[in-house]
Each structure stands twice: as C-alpha cells, then as structure tokens.
Short mmCIF file of C-alpha atoms and ligand atoms in Angstrom, two decimals:
data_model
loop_
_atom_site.label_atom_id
_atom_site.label_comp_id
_atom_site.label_asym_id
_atom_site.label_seq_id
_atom_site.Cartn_x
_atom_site.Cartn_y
_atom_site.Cartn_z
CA UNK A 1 65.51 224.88 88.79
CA UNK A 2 62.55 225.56 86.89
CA UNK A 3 59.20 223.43 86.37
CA UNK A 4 59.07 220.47 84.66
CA UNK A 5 56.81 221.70 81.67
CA UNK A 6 58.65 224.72 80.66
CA UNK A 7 61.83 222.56 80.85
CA UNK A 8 59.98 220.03 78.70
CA UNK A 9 58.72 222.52 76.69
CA UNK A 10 62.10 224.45 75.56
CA UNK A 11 63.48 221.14 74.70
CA UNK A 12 60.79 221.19 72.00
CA UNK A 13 59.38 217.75 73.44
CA UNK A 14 55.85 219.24 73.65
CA UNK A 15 53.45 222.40 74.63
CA UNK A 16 53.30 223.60 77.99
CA UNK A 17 49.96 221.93 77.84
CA UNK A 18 50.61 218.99 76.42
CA UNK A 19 53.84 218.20 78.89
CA UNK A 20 50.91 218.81 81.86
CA UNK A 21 49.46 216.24 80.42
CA UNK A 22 52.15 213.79 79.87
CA UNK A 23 52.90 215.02 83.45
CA UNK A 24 49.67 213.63 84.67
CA UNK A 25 49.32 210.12 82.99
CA UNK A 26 52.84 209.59 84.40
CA UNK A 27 54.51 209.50 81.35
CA UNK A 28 57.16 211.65 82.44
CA UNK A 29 60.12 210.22 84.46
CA UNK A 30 63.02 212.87 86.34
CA UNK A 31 66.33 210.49 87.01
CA UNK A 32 64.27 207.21 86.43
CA UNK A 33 61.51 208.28 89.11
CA UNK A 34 58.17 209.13 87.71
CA UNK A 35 57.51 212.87 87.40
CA UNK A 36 54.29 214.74 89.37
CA UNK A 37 52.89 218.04 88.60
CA UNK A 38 54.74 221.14 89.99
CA UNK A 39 58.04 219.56 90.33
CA UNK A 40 60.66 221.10 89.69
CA UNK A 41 63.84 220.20 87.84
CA UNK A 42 67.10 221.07 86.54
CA UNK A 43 68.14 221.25 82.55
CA UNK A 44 70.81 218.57 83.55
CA UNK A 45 68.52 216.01 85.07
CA UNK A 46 67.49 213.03 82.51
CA UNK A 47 64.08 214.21 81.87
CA UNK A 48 62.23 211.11 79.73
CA UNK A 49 58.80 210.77 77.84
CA UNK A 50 58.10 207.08 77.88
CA UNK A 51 61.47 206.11 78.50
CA UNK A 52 62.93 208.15 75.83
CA UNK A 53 65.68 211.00 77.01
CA UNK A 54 64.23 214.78 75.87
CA UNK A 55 66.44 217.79 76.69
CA UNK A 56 70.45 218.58 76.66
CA UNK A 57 70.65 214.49 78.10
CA UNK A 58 68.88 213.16 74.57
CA UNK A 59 70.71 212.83 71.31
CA UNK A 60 70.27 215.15 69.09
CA UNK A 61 68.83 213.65 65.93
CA UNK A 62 68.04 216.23 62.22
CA UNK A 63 65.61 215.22 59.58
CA UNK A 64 64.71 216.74 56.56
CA UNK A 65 61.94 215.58 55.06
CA UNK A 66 59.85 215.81 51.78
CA UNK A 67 55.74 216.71 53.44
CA UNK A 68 53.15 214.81 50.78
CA UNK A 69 49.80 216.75 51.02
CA UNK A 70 47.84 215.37 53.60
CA UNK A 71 49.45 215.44 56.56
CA UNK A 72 49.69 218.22 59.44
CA UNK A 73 52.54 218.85 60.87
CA UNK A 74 51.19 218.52 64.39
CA UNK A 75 52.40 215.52 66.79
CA UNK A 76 49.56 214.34 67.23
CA UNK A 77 45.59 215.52 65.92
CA UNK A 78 42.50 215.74 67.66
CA UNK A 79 40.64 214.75 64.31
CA UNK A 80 42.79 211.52 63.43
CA UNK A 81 44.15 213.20 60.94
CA UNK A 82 47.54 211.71 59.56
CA UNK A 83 50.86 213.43 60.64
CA UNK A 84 54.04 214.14 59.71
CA UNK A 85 55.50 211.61 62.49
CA UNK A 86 53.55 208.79 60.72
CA UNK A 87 56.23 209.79 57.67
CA UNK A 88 58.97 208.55 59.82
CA UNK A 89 57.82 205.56 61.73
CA UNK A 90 61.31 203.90 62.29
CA UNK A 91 62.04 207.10 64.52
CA UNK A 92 61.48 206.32 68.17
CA UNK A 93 62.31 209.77 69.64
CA UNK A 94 60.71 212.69 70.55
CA UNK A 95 60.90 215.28 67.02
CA UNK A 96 59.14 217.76 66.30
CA UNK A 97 58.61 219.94 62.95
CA UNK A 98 60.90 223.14 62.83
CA UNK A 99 57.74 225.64 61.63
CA UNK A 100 54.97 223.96 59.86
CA UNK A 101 53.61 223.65 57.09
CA UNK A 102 49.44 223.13 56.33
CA UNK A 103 47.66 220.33 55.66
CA UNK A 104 47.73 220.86 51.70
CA UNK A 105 51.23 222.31 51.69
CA UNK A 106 54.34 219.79 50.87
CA UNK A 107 57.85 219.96 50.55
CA UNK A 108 60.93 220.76 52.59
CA UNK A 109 60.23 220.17 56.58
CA UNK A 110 62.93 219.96 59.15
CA UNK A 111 62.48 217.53 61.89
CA UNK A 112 64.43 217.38 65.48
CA UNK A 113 64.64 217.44 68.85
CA UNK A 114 66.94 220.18 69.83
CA UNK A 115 64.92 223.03 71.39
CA UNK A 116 68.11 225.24 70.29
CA UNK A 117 68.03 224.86 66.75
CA UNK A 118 63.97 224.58 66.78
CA UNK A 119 63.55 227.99 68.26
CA UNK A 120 66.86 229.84 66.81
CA UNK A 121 65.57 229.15 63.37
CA UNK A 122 62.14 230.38 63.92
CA UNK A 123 63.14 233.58 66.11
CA UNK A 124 61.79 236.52 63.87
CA UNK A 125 65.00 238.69 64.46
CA UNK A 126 67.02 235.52 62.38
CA UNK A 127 64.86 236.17 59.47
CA UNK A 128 65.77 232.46 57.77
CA UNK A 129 64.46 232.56 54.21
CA UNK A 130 61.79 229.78 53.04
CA UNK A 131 61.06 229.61 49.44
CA UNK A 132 58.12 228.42 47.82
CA UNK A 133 56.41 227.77 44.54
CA UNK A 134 53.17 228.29 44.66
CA UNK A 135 50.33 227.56 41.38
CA UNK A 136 47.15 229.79 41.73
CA UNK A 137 43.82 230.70 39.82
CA UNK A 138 44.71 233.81 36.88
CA UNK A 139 47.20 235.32 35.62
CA UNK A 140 49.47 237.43 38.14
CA UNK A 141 50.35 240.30 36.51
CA UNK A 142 53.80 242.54 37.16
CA UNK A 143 51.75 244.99 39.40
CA UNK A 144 50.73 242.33 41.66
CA UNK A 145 54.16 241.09 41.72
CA UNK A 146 55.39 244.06 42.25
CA UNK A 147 53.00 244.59 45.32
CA UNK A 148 53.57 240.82 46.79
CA UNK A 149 57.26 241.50 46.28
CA UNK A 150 57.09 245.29 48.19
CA UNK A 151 55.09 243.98 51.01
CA UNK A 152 51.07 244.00 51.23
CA UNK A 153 48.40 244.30 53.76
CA UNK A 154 47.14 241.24 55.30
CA UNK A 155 45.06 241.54 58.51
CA UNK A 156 47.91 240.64 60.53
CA UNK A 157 49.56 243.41 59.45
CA UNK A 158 52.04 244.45 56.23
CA UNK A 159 54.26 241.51 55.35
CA UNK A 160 57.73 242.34 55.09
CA UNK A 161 59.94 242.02 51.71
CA UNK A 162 59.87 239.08 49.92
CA UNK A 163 61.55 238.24 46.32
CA UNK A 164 59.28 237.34 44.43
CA UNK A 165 59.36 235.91 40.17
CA UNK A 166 56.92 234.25 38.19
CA UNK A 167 58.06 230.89 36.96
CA UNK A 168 55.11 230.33 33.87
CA UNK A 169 51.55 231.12 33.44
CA UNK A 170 48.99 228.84 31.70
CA UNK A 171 46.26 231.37 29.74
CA UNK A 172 42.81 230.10 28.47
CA UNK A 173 39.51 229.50 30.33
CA UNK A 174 41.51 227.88 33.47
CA UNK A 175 44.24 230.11 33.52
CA UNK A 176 46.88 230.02 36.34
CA UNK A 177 50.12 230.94 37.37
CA UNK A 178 52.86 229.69 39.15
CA UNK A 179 55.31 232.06 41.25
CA UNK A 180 58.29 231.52 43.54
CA UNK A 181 58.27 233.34 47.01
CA UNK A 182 60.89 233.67 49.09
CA UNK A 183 59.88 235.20 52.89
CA UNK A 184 61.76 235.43 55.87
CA UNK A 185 58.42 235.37 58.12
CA UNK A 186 56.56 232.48 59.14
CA UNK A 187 52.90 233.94 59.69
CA UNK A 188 50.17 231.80 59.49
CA UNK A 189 48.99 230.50 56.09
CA UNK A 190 51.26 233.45 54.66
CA UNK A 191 51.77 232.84 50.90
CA UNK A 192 48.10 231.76 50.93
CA UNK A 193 46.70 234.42 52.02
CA UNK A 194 49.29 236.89 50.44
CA UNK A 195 48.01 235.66 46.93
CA UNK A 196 44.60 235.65 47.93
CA UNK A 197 45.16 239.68 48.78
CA UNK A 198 46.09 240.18 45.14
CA UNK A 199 42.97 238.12 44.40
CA UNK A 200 44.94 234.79 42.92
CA UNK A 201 43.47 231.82 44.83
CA UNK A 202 46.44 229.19 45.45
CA UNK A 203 45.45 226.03 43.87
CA UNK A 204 49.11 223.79 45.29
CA UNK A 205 51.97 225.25 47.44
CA UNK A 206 55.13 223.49 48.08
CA UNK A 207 58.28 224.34 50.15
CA UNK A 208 61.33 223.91 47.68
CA UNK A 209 63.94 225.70 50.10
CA UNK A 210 64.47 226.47 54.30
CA UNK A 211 67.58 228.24 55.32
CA UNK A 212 68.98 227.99 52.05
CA UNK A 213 68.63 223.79 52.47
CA UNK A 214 66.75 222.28 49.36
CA UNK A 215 65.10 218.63 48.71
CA UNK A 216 67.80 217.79 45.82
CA UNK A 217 66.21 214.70 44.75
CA UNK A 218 64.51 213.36 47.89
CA UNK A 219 61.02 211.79 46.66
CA UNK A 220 57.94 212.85 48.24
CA UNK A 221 57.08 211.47 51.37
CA UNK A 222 60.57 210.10 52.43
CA UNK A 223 63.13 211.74 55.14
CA UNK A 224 66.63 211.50 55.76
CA UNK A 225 69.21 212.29 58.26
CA UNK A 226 70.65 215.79 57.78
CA UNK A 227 75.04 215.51 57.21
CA UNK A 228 76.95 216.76 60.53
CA UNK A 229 77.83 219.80 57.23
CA UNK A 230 74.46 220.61 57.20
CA UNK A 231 73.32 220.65 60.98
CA UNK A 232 76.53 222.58 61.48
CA UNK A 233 75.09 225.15 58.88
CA UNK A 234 72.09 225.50 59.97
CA UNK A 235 73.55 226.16 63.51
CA UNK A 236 75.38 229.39 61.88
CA UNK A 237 71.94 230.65 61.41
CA UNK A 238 72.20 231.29 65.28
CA UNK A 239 75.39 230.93 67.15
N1 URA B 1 52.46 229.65 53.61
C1 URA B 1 51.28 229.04 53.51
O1 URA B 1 50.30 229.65 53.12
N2 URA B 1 51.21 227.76 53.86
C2 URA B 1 52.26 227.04 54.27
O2 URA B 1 52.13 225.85 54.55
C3 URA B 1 53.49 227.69 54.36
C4 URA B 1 53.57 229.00 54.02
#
C-alpha cells in the first residue's frame, strides 16, 4: 500500500502536489468511492480523476505530436497560457508530455499515460537521444562546434557529448546559422543555453527526432496515435 499521491503520481497522472489537490476537491475516486487525503491504496485498485481510470487499471494510450510555438507543455498554466492538451482536445484521458519542450520550442512531443514509459525514457542512465535544429544569431564557426560537440560549461555543470553539424549559414548584416544537435540529456533550456555559451543567441528551435522517432510528414500542430511497432520500440529503450 502506499499513499494515494505518490501512486497517482508514478502513473504520471499529476505532481505530488497537484494529486493533493485533486485529492482535496474530491476529484479523486479509489474503487468508485471518493478518495480523502492520507489514504492509502494499492497499484491494483481503480484509481480515477474525474471518472477517468489512471494507473496499471487505465488504457494505455501513445501520441506523438507536432508542438506549434506557443504552447507549454504543462497540463495546465497558472498564466492561461495555451497548452499542449488544448492540441488534442478529442482526448479525454489523463496524458501527459514525455519531457518538455518550452514555450517557443516545436516539434516532436510524445504524449501518454503510462508512468513506465514516461519515466524509463527520461531516466538519465537510458541516455535516449533528442535531436534538434536549432537557427541562431552569427555565424558558428568549427571551434564552437567543436566545443558544443565536446561538451561545454553551463552553470549546471559540463554537458555531456553531443553530435553536433551545421546544416547552412546565412552571412551579411543578419547573419545566422542553423545547426543540428543531438543530446542524450534533458536539462533545462539545454540547446538554448548551450548556444548562448558559445555566444550564438537561438532565434527558433525545433525537435525533429526523440528516441530515434521522427515527425515524417505530420503538419504542425496535429497528433497521432503511435503504431503498437512503435510503442513496442520505444519500450526497448527500457525493458
Ligand atoms: N533545449 C531547449 O533549449 N529548449 C527545448 O525546448 C528543448 C531543448
């Protein structure tokens, strides 16, 4: 038995926190009988937000989906801000965003609700590759490739490896450049602020790849169900 929030919580359904609170406005429900704080529960009880099953009882749905700018990839925002759920209003379950990606970042996003797959992708040990292409302010010369490529220091520390290859530069008064980066980490605003350290100020950023997965021709702002293939894939990643 463990309590209701961390069960909630590993399903991917919500934060600690945030299952408190769902806790609280009696939005949770343990074998059809409305949930209080501090109860306990097993991972084999039908845990439900509003009615809908979370945890090893729910089916497990996959989404990939193409981010437009614009959103966060947050379930819900404190500013009103648009996110990534409002991309995918015909789905009624509980998913949630494998990683995220900022508010002015698009591309490739994962979507689900299986707590397994959420946190074996993202544990650092699995290092799961995400490419990106990324356009930003100057020319980027083959030293700073060389140095975003080897690792460089950011104030969370040295980032780790990353292949790195510049795609095609624009030269004149409003030069630019536009690179492909391919990390295994998932730091905070990473590629940002690694291009920033070599003094190249991204101007767009866009996920083209996540595990190896890629958008094919899925237009920007739709989703789509992943193939049993692909799920079973991505689940190789950590079983
Ligand atoms: N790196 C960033 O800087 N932003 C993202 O959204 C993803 C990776």
């Amino acid at each position: 038995m463990e309590r209701l929030q961390k069960l909630i919580s590993q399903a991917g359904a919500a934060s600690r926190r945030e299952a408190e609170r769902l806790i609280e406005a009696g939005r949770v429900t343990v074998n059809g009988k409305k949930a209080i704080l501090g109860q306990q529960a097993d991972i084999r009880d039908k845990i439900a937000i509003d009615g809908v099953l979370i945890g090893a009882k729910a089916k497990k749905l996959y989404f990939i989906l193409n981010k437009p700018k614009g959103y966060i990839c947050s379930v819900k925002d404190d500013r009103g801000r648009k996110t990534v759920l409002d991309l995918l209003p015909d789905v009624k379950d509980y998913i949630y965003p494998v990683g995220r990606l900022d508010y002015n970042t698009e591309g490739l996003l994962i979507l689900t609700n299986d707590g397994e797959l959420m946190n074996g992708l993202l544990h650092p040990g699995r290092e799961v590759f995400k490419t990106y292409v990324a356009k930003a302010k100057g020319i980027i010369n083959d030293e700073e490739l060389r140095m975003l490529a080897d690792g460089i220091m950011l104030e969370d520390g040295m980032t780790a490896p990353a292949d790195v290859r510049l795609i095609d530069a624009g030269r004149g008064k409003d030069s630019w450049s536009r690179v492909e980066l391919s990390i295994h980490e998932g730091r905070n605003r990473q590629v940002r602020r690694m291009l920033s350290a070599v003094g190249h100020e991204v101007i767009a950023l866009k996920r083209i790849s996540f595990a190896g997965l890629t958008l094919n021709n899925l237009p920007r702002g739709f989703y789509r169900k992943l193939t049993e293939r692909e799920v079973a894939y991505l689940k190789g990643f950590y079983k």
